[in-house]
């Protein structure tokens, strides 16, 4: 791969199955770019990672004649995160109470940290250095839960639609708050204010209502709150467990959604008594793709990797330029569900 | 309170509002028992704990002329748990793979331990001694979430109906397993077998089905699995955090349901790599009630408390006798949602 660079794409499982045209088109791009440079016989080999790289390996081969060169998911995520945190000026930021603050990362003080990748499920990876990491935890309550349960409860047609619904909702309609039980003073003796959620969806128990009687917006909001809170809590407990000061949240679940980031931030703040902060990544959904690309360097394909990194670093001072190059992909309707991450596009 | 003893009751919030007759009947019992012994003016004072003791305090006073002497919920739970663990021969047990094993507790080696009370929400309390404790954590994803979400998803009419549905279900229909993504070998490199749940409800994302197309049994099963797993994981992380070897699970959510106990046990086993075990309490739903009763001793009402304890200890060698006395209440359709716990019944 040379010339204009390489292209990262994340393909949704549904898209893989239903949109062979789209995939074929992508395959033509892949084949075209590789045509001149790749050794004979490697014409249709593409680096890929994520569960889908394994699950759809045969599909790609049979339908498109593409061989997926599978790269381990965890190492790809870590390599991608490490690269972004070092190469991109405005990559990591905090987000709380509506305020976004970029964080400057000292390269000499990057490790160790906890990387929390929120896809269909959640992986929590302790990163100690370049290619030094361990997946220490995770949870099955992730983006797939939000979307799956959300779809069942609201009949939404997409993840973004569900997020949009949540934006308009009020979680206090369905969640049982401490104040609902203990009154306006909450349970202050144990540090629970009246607005703390005592039981997610707890009000639905005693109200004489059916699902159809609730606004889908409120249901979506409570669901998002429940799942985001939970991720924040488990992430913090693991950071604490390993003495990790920084927690970076990545993956396509967050996708820059303010309420999600705010909820995760508040959860981490709450459980840590203000000692820890949640950090988000600008290119949250592309960690694996970038990391898979980084693996070319390990294989001795240093020219391609170096070219990309130099090119990328040289524009690192202009975060908007970098963002533009990848951001147009960030906002498409793609999900981290059996995704195939293929190439990295850095347009000049 | 004297004579036959005192009565513990747990009243569901709905029952409080709708069944004044029932409550009145209970109140008559309360008033009758206290009539001869209580000082003048204290005729209708009843010890009570739990959120409902606060929330429905005015209701009891206005409608029934009963003054609820509120006892702190956390201290009641701890006092009740400590009492049961010391006084009852077969109180604590492990449950895994269908095998129930009672655990003998050495009174000199009881502390510290983690008490996880699963009601509408979950409280996790580090217990260091008699009346020495700290609520260190909790989660809003508890029994109220299971019931609330379950009611919305399945239109079930009661908690027990939802549990019964789950008994007949198969979680693999809706949960996305590691094997669904990575195939039969799972993701063994990071210790995830093919049957590990990667994403709860994750399959609902890509299947072209609506809620009505799923069996309510499968939905209930996935929901129970998700919530039980989550409780087990967070409980273990907190036990680990404070170096606590024993985790006792109480509260009305579990109610001796095998799949629930098995799931929690498996979760604790999984996350601790087999080092920790989940322990369950036979009188799981009565910790607060007993603890509230124990508070009489602190007030100097030693006769009543001692009589109860002696009476109870003398039958402690016959676990079935003890169980019979309380078990008939355990299986009624009562929930830990704003409950009022009033009295302890020990029938001779």
mmCIF file with all atom_site columns, N, CA, C and O in Angstrom, chain A residues 130-161:
data_model
loop_
_atom_site.group_PDB
_atom_site.id
_atom_site.type_symbol
_atom_site.label_atom_id
_atom_site.label_alt_id
_atom_site.label_comp_id
_atom_site.label_asym_id
_atom_site.label_entity_id
_atom_site.label_seq_id
_atom_site.pdbx_PDB_ins_code
_atom_site.Cartn_x
_atom_site.Cartn_y
_atom_site.Cartn_z
_atom_site.occupancy
_atom_site.B_iso_or_equiv
_atom_site.pdbx_formal_charge
_atom_site.auth_seq_id
_atom_site.auth_comp_id
_atom_site.auth_asym_id
_atom_site.auth_atom_id
_atom_site.pdbx_PDB_model_num
ATOM 1   N N  . UNK A 1 130 ? 4.938   -0.128 25.163 1.00 0.00 ? 130 UNK A N  1
ATOM 2   C CA . UNK A 1 130 ? 4.686   -0.513 23.776 1.00 0.00 ? 130 UNK A CA 1
ATOM 3   C C  . UNK A 1 130 ? 4.562   -2.027 23.739 1.00 0.00 ? 130 UNK A C  1
ATOM 4   O O  . UNK A 1 130 ? 5.490   -2.738 24.117 1.00 0.00 ? 130 UNK A O  1
ATOM 5   N N  . UNK A 1 131 ? 3.440   -2.495 23.302 1.00 0.00 ? 131 UNK A N  1
ATOM 6   C CA . UNK A 1 131 ? 3.205   -3.933 23.225 1.00 0.00 ? 131 UNK A CA 1
ATOM 7   C C  . UNK A 1 131 ? 3.358   -4.657 24.556 1.00 0.00 ? 131 UNK A C  1
ATOM 8   O O  . UNK A 1 131 ? 3.614   -5.856 24.596 1.00 0.00 ? 131 UNK A O  1
ATOM 9   N N  . UNK A 1 132 ? 3.228   -3.901 25.640 1.00 0.00 ? 132 UNK A N  1
ATOM 10  C CA . UNK A 1 132 ? 3.236   -4.562 26.961 1.00 0.00 ? 132 UNK A CA 1
ATOM 11  C C  . UNK A 1 132 ? 1.885   -4.301 27.592 1.00 0.00 ? 132 UNK A C  1
ATOM 12  O O  . UNK A 1 132 ? 1.586   -3.159 27.977 1.00 0.00 ? 132 UNK A O  1
ATOM 13  N N  . UNK A 1 133 ? 1.075   -5.293 27.686 1.00 0.00 ? 133 UNK A N  1
ATOM 14  C CA . UNK A 1 133 ? -0.278  -5.088 28.184 1.00 0.00 ? 133 UNK A CA 1
ATOM 15  C C  . UNK A 1 133 ? -0.863  -6.398 28.675 1.00 0.00 ? 133 UNK A C  1
ATOM 16  O O  . UNK A 1 133 ? -0.354  -7.469 28.391 1.00 0.00 ? 133 UNK A O  1
ATOM 17  N N  . UNK A 1 134 ? -1.957  -6.257 29.410 1.00 0.00 ? 134 UNK A N  1
ATOM 18  C CA . UNK A 1 134 ? -2.700  -7.431 29.856 1.00 0.00 ? 134 UNK A CA 1
ATOM 19  C C  . UNK A 1 134 ? -4.172  -7.056 29.950 1.00 0.00 ? 134 UNK A C  1
ATOM 20  O O  . UNK A 1 134 ? -4.513  -6.024 30.539 1.00 0.00 ? 134 UNK A O  1
ATOM 21  N N  . UNK A 1 135 ? -5.011  -7.839 29.364 1.00 0.00 ? 135 UNK A N  1
ATOM 22  C CA . UNK A 1 135 ? -6.460  -7.627 29.512 1.00 0.00 ? 135 UNK A CA 1
ATOM 23  C C  . UNK A 1 135 ? -6.838  -8.102 30.908 1.00 0.00 ? 135 UNK A C  1
ATOM 24  O O  . UNK A 1 135 ? -6.884  -9.302 31.173 1.00 0.00 ? 135 UNK A O  1
ATOM 25  N N  . UNK A 1 136 ? -7.099  -7.171 31.802 1.00 0.00 ? 136 UNK A N  1
ATOM 26  C CA . UNK A 1 136 ? -7.313  -7.525 33.205 1.00 0.00 ? 136 UNK A CA 1
ATOM 27  C C  . UNK A 1 136 ? -8.777  -7.694 33.575 1.00 0.00 ? 136 UNK A C  1
ATOM 28  O O  . UNK A 1 136 ? -9.095  -8.260 34.624 1.00 0.00 ? 136 UNK A O  1
ATOM 29  N N  . UNK A 1 137 ? -9.656  -7.174 32.744 1.00 0.00 ? 137 UNK A N  1
ATOM 30  C CA . UNK A 1 137 ? -11.067 -7.251 33.097 1.00 0.00 ? 137 UNK A CA 1
ATOM 31  C C  . UNK A 1 137 ? -11.925 -6.889 31.898 1.00 0.00 ? 137 UNK A C  1
ATOM 32  O O  . UNK A 1 137 ? -11.428 -6.648 30.793 1.00 0.00 ? 137 UNK A O  1
ATOM 33  N N  . UNK A 1 138 ? -13.211 -6.850 32.146 1.00 0.00 ? 138 UNK A N  1
ATOM 34  C CA . UNK A 1 138 ? -14.149 -6.480 31.096 1.00 0.00 ? 138 UNK A CA 1
ATOM 35  C C  . UNK A 1 138 ? -15.543 -6.627 31.654 1.00 0.00 ? 138 UNK A C  1
ATOM 36  O O  . UNK A 1 138 ? -15.723 -6.942 32.842 1.00 0.00 ? 138 UNK A O  1
ATOM 37  N N  . UNK A 1 139 ? -16.504 -6.395 30.820 1.00 0.00 ? 139 UNK A N  1
ATOM 38  C CA . UNK A 1 139 ? -17.880 -6.656 31.219 1.00 0.00 ? 139 UNK A CA 1
ATOM 39  C C  . UNK A 1 139 ? -18.699 -6.925 29.960 1.00 0.00 ? 139 UNK A C  1
ATOM 40  O O  . UNK A 1 139 ? -18.415 -6.369 28.900 1.00 0.00 ? 139 UNK A O  1
ATOM 41  N N  . UNK A 1 140 ? -19.700 -7.762 30.108 1.00 0.00 ? 140 UNK A N  1
ATOM 42  C CA . UNK A 1 140 ? -20.568 -8.061 28.970 1.00 0.00 ? 140 UNK A CA 1
ATOM 43  C C  . UNK A 1 140 ? -21.651 -6.993 28.828 1.00 0.00 ? 140 UNK A C  1
ATOM 44  O O  . UNK A 1 140 ? -22.451 -7.047 27.894 1.00 0.00 ? 140 UNK A O  1
ATOM 45  N N  . UNK A 1 141 ? -21.672 -6.055 29.743 1.00 0.00 ? 141 UNK A N  1
ATOM 46  C CA . UNK A 1 141 ? -22.684 -4.993 29.679 1.00 0.00 ? 141 UNK A CA 1
ATOM 47  C C  . UNK A 1 141 ? -22.053 -3.806 28.954 1.00 0.00 ? 141 UNK A C  1
ATOM 48  O O  . UNK A 1 141 ? -21.410 -2.943 29.559 1.00 0.00 ? 141 UNK A O  1
ATOM 49  N N  . UNK A 1 142 ? -22.210 -3.812 27.635 1.00 0.00 ? 142 UNK A N  1
ATOM 50  C CA . UNK A 1 142 ? -21.535 -2.812 26.816 1.00 0.00 ? 142 UNK A CA 1
ATOM 51  C C  . UNK A 1 142 ? -22.448 -2.188 25.784 1.00 0.00 ? 142 UNK A C  1
ATOM 52  O O  . UNK A 1 142 ? -23.666 -2.111 25.965 1.00 0.00 ? 142 UNK A O  1
ATOM 53  N N  . UNK A 1 143 ? -21.830 -1.788 24.674 1.00 0.00 ? 143 UNK A N  1
ATOM 54  C CA . UNK A 1 143 ? -22.586 -1.144 23.617 1.00 0.00 ? 143 UNK A CA 1
ATOM 55  C C  . UNK A 1 143 ? -23.636 -2.056 23.004 1.00 0.00 ? 143 UNK A C  1
ATOM 56  O O  . UNK A 1 143 ? -24.712 -1.613 22.607 1.00 0.00 ? 143 UNK A O  1
ATOM 57  N N  . UNK A 1 144 ? -23.318 -3.318 22.932 1.00 0.00 ? 144 UNK A N  1
ATOM 58  C CA . UNK A 1 144 ? -24.276 -4.282 22.383 1.00 0.00 ? 144 UNK A CA 1
ATOM 59  C C  . UNK A 1 144 ? -25.482 -4.443 23.295 1.00 0.00 ? 144 UNK A C  1
ATOM 60  O O  . UNK A 1 144 ? -26.598 -4.680 22.835 1.00 0.00 ? 144 UNK A O  1
ATOM 61  N N  . UNK A 1 145 ? -25.252 -4.285 24.587 1.00 0.00 ? 145 UNK A N  1
ATOM 62  C CA . UNK A 1 145 ? -26.352 -4.368 25.549 1.00 0.00 ? 145 UNK A CA 1
ATOM 63  C C  . UNK A 1 145 ? -27.253 -3.151 25.398 1.00 0.00 ? 145 UNK A C  1
ATOM 64  O O  . UNK A 1 145 ? -28.481 -3.254 25.373 1.00 0.00 ? 145 UNK A O  1
ATOM 65  N N  . UNK A 1 146 ? -26.624 -1.993 25.304 1.00 0.00 ? 146 UNK A N  1
ATOM 66  C CA . UNK A 1 146 ? -27.384 -0.758 25.140 1.00 0.00 ? 146 UNK A CA 1
ATOM 67  C C  . UNK A 1 146 ? -28.232 -0.833 23.881 1.00 0.00 ? 146 UNK A C  1
ATOM 68  O O  . UNK A 1 146 ? -29.433 -0.548 23.889 1.00 0.00 ? 146 UNK A O  1
ATOM 69  N N  . UNK A 1 147 ? -27.601 -1.253 22.814 1.00 0.00 ? 147 UNK A N  1
ATOM 70  C CA . UNK A 1 147 ? -28.312 -1.284 21.545 1.00 0.00 ? 147 UNK A CA 1
ATOM 71  C C  . UNK A 1 147 ? -29.335 -2.426 21.508 1.00 0.00 ? 147 UNK A C  1
ATOM 72  O O  . UNK A 1 147 ? -30.472 -2.239 21.069 1.00 0.00 ? 147 UNK A O  1
ATOM 73  N N  . UNK A 1 148 ? -28.935 -3.593 21.986 1.00 0.00 ? 148 UNK A N  1
ATOM 74  C CA . UNK A 1 148 ? -29.835 -4.744 21.964 1.00 0.00 ? 148 UNK A CA 1
ATOM 75  C C  . UNK A 1 148 ? -31.062 -4.527 22.830 1.00 0.00 ? 148 UNK A C  1
ATOM 76  O O  . UNK A 1 148 ? -32.205 -4.660 22.382 1.00 0.00 ? 148 UNK A O  1
ATOM 77  N N  . UNK A 1 149 ? -30.831 -4.153 24.079 1.00 0.00 ? 149 UNK A N  1
ATOM 78  C CA . UNK A 1 149 ? -31.955 -3.892 24.978 1.00 0.00 ? 149 UNK A CA 1
ATOM 79  C C  . UNK A 1 149 ? -32.756 -2.688 24.482 1.00 0.00 ? 149 UNK A C  1
ATOM 80  O O  . UNK A 1 149 ? -33.985 -2.685 24.530 1.00 0.00 ? 149 UNK A O  1
ATOM 81  N N  . UNK A 1 150 ? -32.035 -1.692 24.021 1.00 0.00 ? 150 UNK A N  1
ATOM 82  C CA . UNK A 1 150 ? -32.691 -0.478 23.526 1.00 0.00 ? 150 UNK A CA 1
ATOM 83  C C  . UNK A 1 150 ? -33.606 -0.767 22.352 1.00 0.00 ? 150 UNK A C  1
ATOM 84  O O  . UNK A 1 150 ? -34.714 -0.242 22.250 1.00 0.00 ? 150 UNK A O  1
ATOM 85  N N  . UNK A 1 151 ? -33.139 -1.621 21.478 1.00 0.00 ? 151 UNK A N  1
ATOM 86  C CA . UNK A 1 151 ? -33.928 -2.001 20.302 1.00 0.00 ? 151 UNK A CA 1
ATOM 87  C C  . UNK A 1 151 ? -35.191 -2.749 20.734 1.00 0.00 ? 151 UNK A C  1
ATOM 88  O O  . UNK A 1 151 ? -36.284 -2.491 20.228 1.00 0.00 ? 151 UNK A O  1
ATOM 89  N N  . UNK A 1 152 ? -35.038 -3.647 21.703 1.00 0.00 ? 152 UNK A N  1
ATOM 90  C CA . UNK A 1 152 ? -36.195 -4.402 22.177 1.00 0.00 ? 152 UNK A CA 1
ATOM 91  C C  . UNK A 1 152 ? -37.207 -3.493 22.859 1.00 0.00 ? 152 UNK A C  1
ATOM 92  O O  . UNK A 1 152 ? -38.410 -3.672 22.755 1.00 0.00 ? 152 UNK A O  1
ATOM 93  N N  . UNK A 1 153 ? -36.690 -2.500 23.580 1.00 0.00 ? 153 UNK A N  1
ATOM 94  C CA . UNK A 1 153 ? -37.578 -1.636 24.369 1.00 0.00 ? 153 UNK A CA 1
ATOM 95  C C  . UNK A 1 153 ? -38.186 -0.487 23.576 1.00 0.00 ? 153 UNK A C  1
ATOM 96  O O  . UNK A 1 153 ? -39.279 -0.032 23.898 1.00 0.00 ? 153 UNK A O  1
ATOM 97  N N  . UNK A 1 154 ? -37.458 0.002  22.562 1.00 0.00 ? 154 UNK A N  1
ATOM 98  C CA . UNK A 1 154 ? -37.931 1.209  21.872 1.00 0.00 ? 154 UNK A CA 1
ATOM 99  C C  . UNK A 1 154 ? -38.210 1.011  20.390 1.00 0.00 ? 154 UNK A C  1
ATOM 100 O O  . UNK A 1 154 ? -38.734 1.907  19.742 1.00 0.00 ? 154 UNK A O  1
ATOM 101 N N  . UNK A 1 155 ? -37.845 -0.162 19.869 1.00 0.00 ? 155 UNK A N  1
ATOM 102 C CA . UNK A 1 155 ? -37.972 -0.443 18.437 1.00 0.00 ? 155 UNK A CA 1
ATOM 103 C C  . UNK A 1 155 ? -37.155 0.537  17.585 1.00 0.00 ? 155 UNK A C  1
ATOM 104 O O  . UNK A 1 155 ? -37.496 0.798  16.436 1.00 0.00 ? 155 UNK A O  1
ATOM 105 N N  . UNK A 1 156 ? -36.090 1.054  18.135 1.00 0.00 ? 156 UNK A N  1
ATOM 106 C CA . UNK A 1 156 ? -35.253 1.975  17.370 1.00 0.00 ? 156 UNK A CA 1
ATOM 107 C C  . UNK A 1 156 ? -34.608 1.222  16.214 1.00 0.00 ? 156 UNK A C  1
ATOM 108 O O  . UNK A 1 156 ? -34.459 0.008  16.256 1.00 0.00 ? 156 UNK A O  1
ATOM 109 N N  . UNK A 1 157 ? -34.246 1.970  15.181 1.00 0.00 ? 157 UNK A N  1
ATOM 110 C CA . UNK A 1 157 ? -33.698 1.335  13.972 1.00 0.00 ? 157 UNK A CA 1
ATOM 111 C C  . UNK A 1 157 ? -32.185 1.397  13.912 1.00 0.00 ? 157 UNK A C  1
ATOM 112 O O  . UNK A 1 157 ? -31.560 0.758  13.060 1.00 0.00 ? 157 UNK A O  1
ATOM 113 N N  . UNK A 1 158 ? -31.583 2.196  14.770 1.00 0.00 ? 158 UNK A N  1
ATOM 114 C CA . UNK A 1 158 ? -30.130 2.296  14.739 1.00 0.00 ? 158 UNK A CA 1
ATOM 115 C C  . UNK A 1 158 ? -29.600 2.736  16.094 1.00 0.00 ? 158 UNK A C  1
ATOM 116 O O  . UNK A 1 158 ? -30.342 3.256  16.931 1.00 0.00 ? 158 UNK A O  1
ATOM 117 N N  . UNK A 1 159 ? -28.309 2.573  16.263 1.00 0.00 ? 159 UNK A N  1
ATOM 118 C CA . UNK A 1 159 ? -27.646 2.990  17.498 1.00 0.00 ? 159 UNK A CA 1
ATOM 119 C C  . UNK A 1 159 ? -27.755 4.503  17.664 1.00 0.00 ? 159 UNK A C  1
ATOM 120 O O  . UNK A 1 159 ? -28.047 5.010  18.740 1.00 0.00 ? 159 UNK A O  1
ATOM 121 N N  . UNK A 1 160 ? -27.550 5.215  16.588 1.00 0.00 ? 160 UNK A N  1
ATOM 122 C CA . UNK A 1 160 ? -27.599 6.676  16.677 1.00 0.00 ? 160 UNK A CA 1
ATOM 123 C C  . UNK A 1 160 ? -28.997 7.172  17.002 1.00 0.00 ? 160 UNK A C  1
ATOM 124 O O  . UNK A 1 160 ? -29.166 8.180  17.694 1.00 0.00 ? 160 UNK A O  1
ATOM 125 N N  . UNK A 1 161 ? -29.990 6.462  16.497 1.00 0.00 ? 161 UNK A N  1
ATOM 126 C CA . UNK A 1 161 ? -31.372 6.848  16.817 1.00 0.00 ? 161 UNK A CA 1
ATOM 127 C C  . UNK A 1 161 ? -31.621 6.669  18.313 1.00 0.00 ? 161 UNK A C  1
ATOM 128 O O  . UNK A 1 161 ? -32.247 7.495  18.965 1.00 0.00 ? 161 UNK A O  1
#
